Coordinates of C-alpha atoms in Angstrom, one line a residue:
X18 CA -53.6 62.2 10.4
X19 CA -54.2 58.7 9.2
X20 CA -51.7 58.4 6.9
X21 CA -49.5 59.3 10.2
X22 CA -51.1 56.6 11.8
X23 CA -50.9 53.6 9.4
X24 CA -46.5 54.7 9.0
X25 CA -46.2 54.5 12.6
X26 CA -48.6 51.2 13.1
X27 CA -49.4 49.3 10.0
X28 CA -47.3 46.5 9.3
X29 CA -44.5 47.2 7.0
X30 CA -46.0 50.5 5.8
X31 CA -43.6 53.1 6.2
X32 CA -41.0 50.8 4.6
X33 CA -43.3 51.7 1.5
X34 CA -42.0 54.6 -0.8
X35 CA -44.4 57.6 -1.5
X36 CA -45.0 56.6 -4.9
X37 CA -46.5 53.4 -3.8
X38 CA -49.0 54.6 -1.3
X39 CA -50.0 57.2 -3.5
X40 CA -50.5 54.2 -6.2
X41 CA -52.1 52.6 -3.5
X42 CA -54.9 55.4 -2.3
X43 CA -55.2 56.4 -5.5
X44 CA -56.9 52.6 -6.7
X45 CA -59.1 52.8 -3.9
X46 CA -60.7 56.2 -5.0
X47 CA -60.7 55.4 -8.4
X48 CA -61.8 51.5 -7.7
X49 CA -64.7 53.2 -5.6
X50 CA -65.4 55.7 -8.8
X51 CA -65.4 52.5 -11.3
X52 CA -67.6 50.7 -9.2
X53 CA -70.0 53.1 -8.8
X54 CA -70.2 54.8 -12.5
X55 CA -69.2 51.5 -14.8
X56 CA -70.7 48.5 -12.4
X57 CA -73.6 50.6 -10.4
X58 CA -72.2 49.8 -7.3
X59 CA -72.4 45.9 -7.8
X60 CA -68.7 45.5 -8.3
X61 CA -68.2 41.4 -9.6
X62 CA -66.4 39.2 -12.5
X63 CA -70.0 39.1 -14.0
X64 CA -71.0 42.9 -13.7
X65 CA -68.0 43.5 -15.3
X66 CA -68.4 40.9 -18.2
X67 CA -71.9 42.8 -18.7
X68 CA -70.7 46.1 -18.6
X69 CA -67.8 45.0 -21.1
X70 CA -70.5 42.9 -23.3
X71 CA -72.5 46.3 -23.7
X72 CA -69.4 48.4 -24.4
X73 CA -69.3 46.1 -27.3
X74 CA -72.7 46.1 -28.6
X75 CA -72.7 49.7 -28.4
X76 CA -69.7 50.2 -30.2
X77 CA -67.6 51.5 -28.1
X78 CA -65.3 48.9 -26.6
X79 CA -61.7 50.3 -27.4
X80 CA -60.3 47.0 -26.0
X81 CA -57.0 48.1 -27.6
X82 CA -57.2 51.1 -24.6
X83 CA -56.2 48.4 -22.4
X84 CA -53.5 46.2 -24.3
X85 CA -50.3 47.5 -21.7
X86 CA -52.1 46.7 -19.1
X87 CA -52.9 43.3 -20.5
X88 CA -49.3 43.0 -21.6
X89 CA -48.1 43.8 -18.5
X90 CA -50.6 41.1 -16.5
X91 CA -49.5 38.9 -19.3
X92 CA -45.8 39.2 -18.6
X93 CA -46.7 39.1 -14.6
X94 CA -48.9 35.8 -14.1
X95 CA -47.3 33.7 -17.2
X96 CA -44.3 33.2 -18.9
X97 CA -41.8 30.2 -19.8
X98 CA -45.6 28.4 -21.2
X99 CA -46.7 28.7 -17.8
X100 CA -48.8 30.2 -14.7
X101 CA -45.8 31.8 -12.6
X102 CA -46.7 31.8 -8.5
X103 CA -48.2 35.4 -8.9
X104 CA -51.3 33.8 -11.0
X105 CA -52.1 31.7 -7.7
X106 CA -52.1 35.0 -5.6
X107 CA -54.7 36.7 -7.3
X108 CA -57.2 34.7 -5.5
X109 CA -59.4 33.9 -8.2
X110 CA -62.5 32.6 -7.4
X111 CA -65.2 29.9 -9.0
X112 CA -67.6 32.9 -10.1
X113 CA -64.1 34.9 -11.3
X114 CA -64.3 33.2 -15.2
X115 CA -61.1 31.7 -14.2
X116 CA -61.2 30.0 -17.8
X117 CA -61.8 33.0 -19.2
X118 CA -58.7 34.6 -17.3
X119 CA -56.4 31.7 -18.0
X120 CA -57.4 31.5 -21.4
X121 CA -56.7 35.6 -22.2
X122 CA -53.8 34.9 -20.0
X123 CA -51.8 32.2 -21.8
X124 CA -52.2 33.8 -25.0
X125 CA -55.1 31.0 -26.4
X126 CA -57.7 33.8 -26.0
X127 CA -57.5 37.2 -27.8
X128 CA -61.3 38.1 -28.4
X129 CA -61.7 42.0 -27.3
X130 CA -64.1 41.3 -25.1
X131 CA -62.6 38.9 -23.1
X132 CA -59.4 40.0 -23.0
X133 CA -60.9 43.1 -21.6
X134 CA -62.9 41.2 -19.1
X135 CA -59.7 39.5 -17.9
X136 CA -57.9 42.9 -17.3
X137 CA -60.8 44.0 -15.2
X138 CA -61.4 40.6 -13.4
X139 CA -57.8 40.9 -12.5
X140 CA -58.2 44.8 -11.4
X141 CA -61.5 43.3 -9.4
X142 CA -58.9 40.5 -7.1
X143 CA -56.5 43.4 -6.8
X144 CA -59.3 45.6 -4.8
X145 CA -60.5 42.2 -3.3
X146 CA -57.1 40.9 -1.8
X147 CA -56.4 44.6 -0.8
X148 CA -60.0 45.8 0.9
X149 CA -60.3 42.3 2.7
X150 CA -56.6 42.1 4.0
X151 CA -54.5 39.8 1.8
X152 CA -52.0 42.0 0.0
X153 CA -51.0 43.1 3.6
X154 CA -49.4 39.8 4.4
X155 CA -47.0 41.1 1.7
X156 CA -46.8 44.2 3.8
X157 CA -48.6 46.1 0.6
X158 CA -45.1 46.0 -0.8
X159 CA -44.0 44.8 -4.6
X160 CA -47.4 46.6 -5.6
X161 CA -46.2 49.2 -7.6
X162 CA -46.6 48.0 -10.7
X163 CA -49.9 46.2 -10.2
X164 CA -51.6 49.2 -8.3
X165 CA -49.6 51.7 -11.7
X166 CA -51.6 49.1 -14.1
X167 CA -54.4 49.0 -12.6
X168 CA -55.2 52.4 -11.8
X169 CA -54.4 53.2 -15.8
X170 CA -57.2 50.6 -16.5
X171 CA -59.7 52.4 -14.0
X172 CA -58.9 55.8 -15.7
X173 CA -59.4 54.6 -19.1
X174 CA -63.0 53.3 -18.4
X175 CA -63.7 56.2 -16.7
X176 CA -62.5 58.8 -19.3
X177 CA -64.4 56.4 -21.6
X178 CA -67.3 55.4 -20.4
X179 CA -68.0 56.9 -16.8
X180 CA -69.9 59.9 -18.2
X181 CA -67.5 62.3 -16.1
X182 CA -67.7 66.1 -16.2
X183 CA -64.6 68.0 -18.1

């Protein structure tokens, strides 16, 4: 019934193919999964660089799990030795480790942890610029890939570290 509802009334929703709503309801399930399990329900830039930080200490960090999603945010937010305009529409935030980002971003950066960090950081505007109403002056549309990426990310974490049953 909803999904009936936001086609008929949401702003440039039914112009959306299926595969991009689904991409779309499926990152805020699996968003709401990752922030409960990985950040314990305290999703921020700083959570996540603790629960990354820990992954590491422990061992267990498989930050090369997460290299197409990096390349892909790469490829998105810089190329040509710069920030391209999709950078600026992430929204990042003082408290986001914005030098962190750019850093991992650019290429200057390639520690495991951070570049890690800055995939998540980037997953964490996605869900922020979504839940508060941003990515609908777009009309959700172009998202595709972003929402594909970053759901890949979430399932990785999870499978790895969410402690999920079979």
């Amino acid at each position: 019934m909803s999904m009936q509802w936001l086609l008929a009334r949401a702003p440039g929703f039914n112009a959306l193919t299926a595969a991009e709503r689904n991409a779309i309801v499926d990152f805020s399930l699996l968003w709401s999964l990752f922030e409960a399990l990985i950040l314990k329900n305290a999703g921020s830039a700083n959570t996540i660089r603790a629960a990354v930080d820990g992954w590491y200490d422990k061992g267990i960090l498989q930050a090369d799990a997460y290299d197409p999603q990096l390349a892909y945010f790469r490829a998105r937010y810089y190329a040509n030795g710069s920030f391209t305009y999709h950078f600026d529409h992430l929204h990042l935030r003082r408290n986001d480790q914005i030098e962190l980002v750019r850093s991992v971003i650019d290429g200057r950066n390639n520690d495991p942890c951070c570049r890690v960090v800055t995939v998540f950081v980037i997953v964490l505007r996605f869900r922020n610029n979504l839940f508060h109403g941003l990515k609908w002056q777009y009309a959700l549309a172009g998202q595709l890939d972003n929402f594909t990426s970053a759901n890949s990310a979430l399932m990785t974490a999870l499978d790895h570290h969410g402690q999920l049953q079979g």
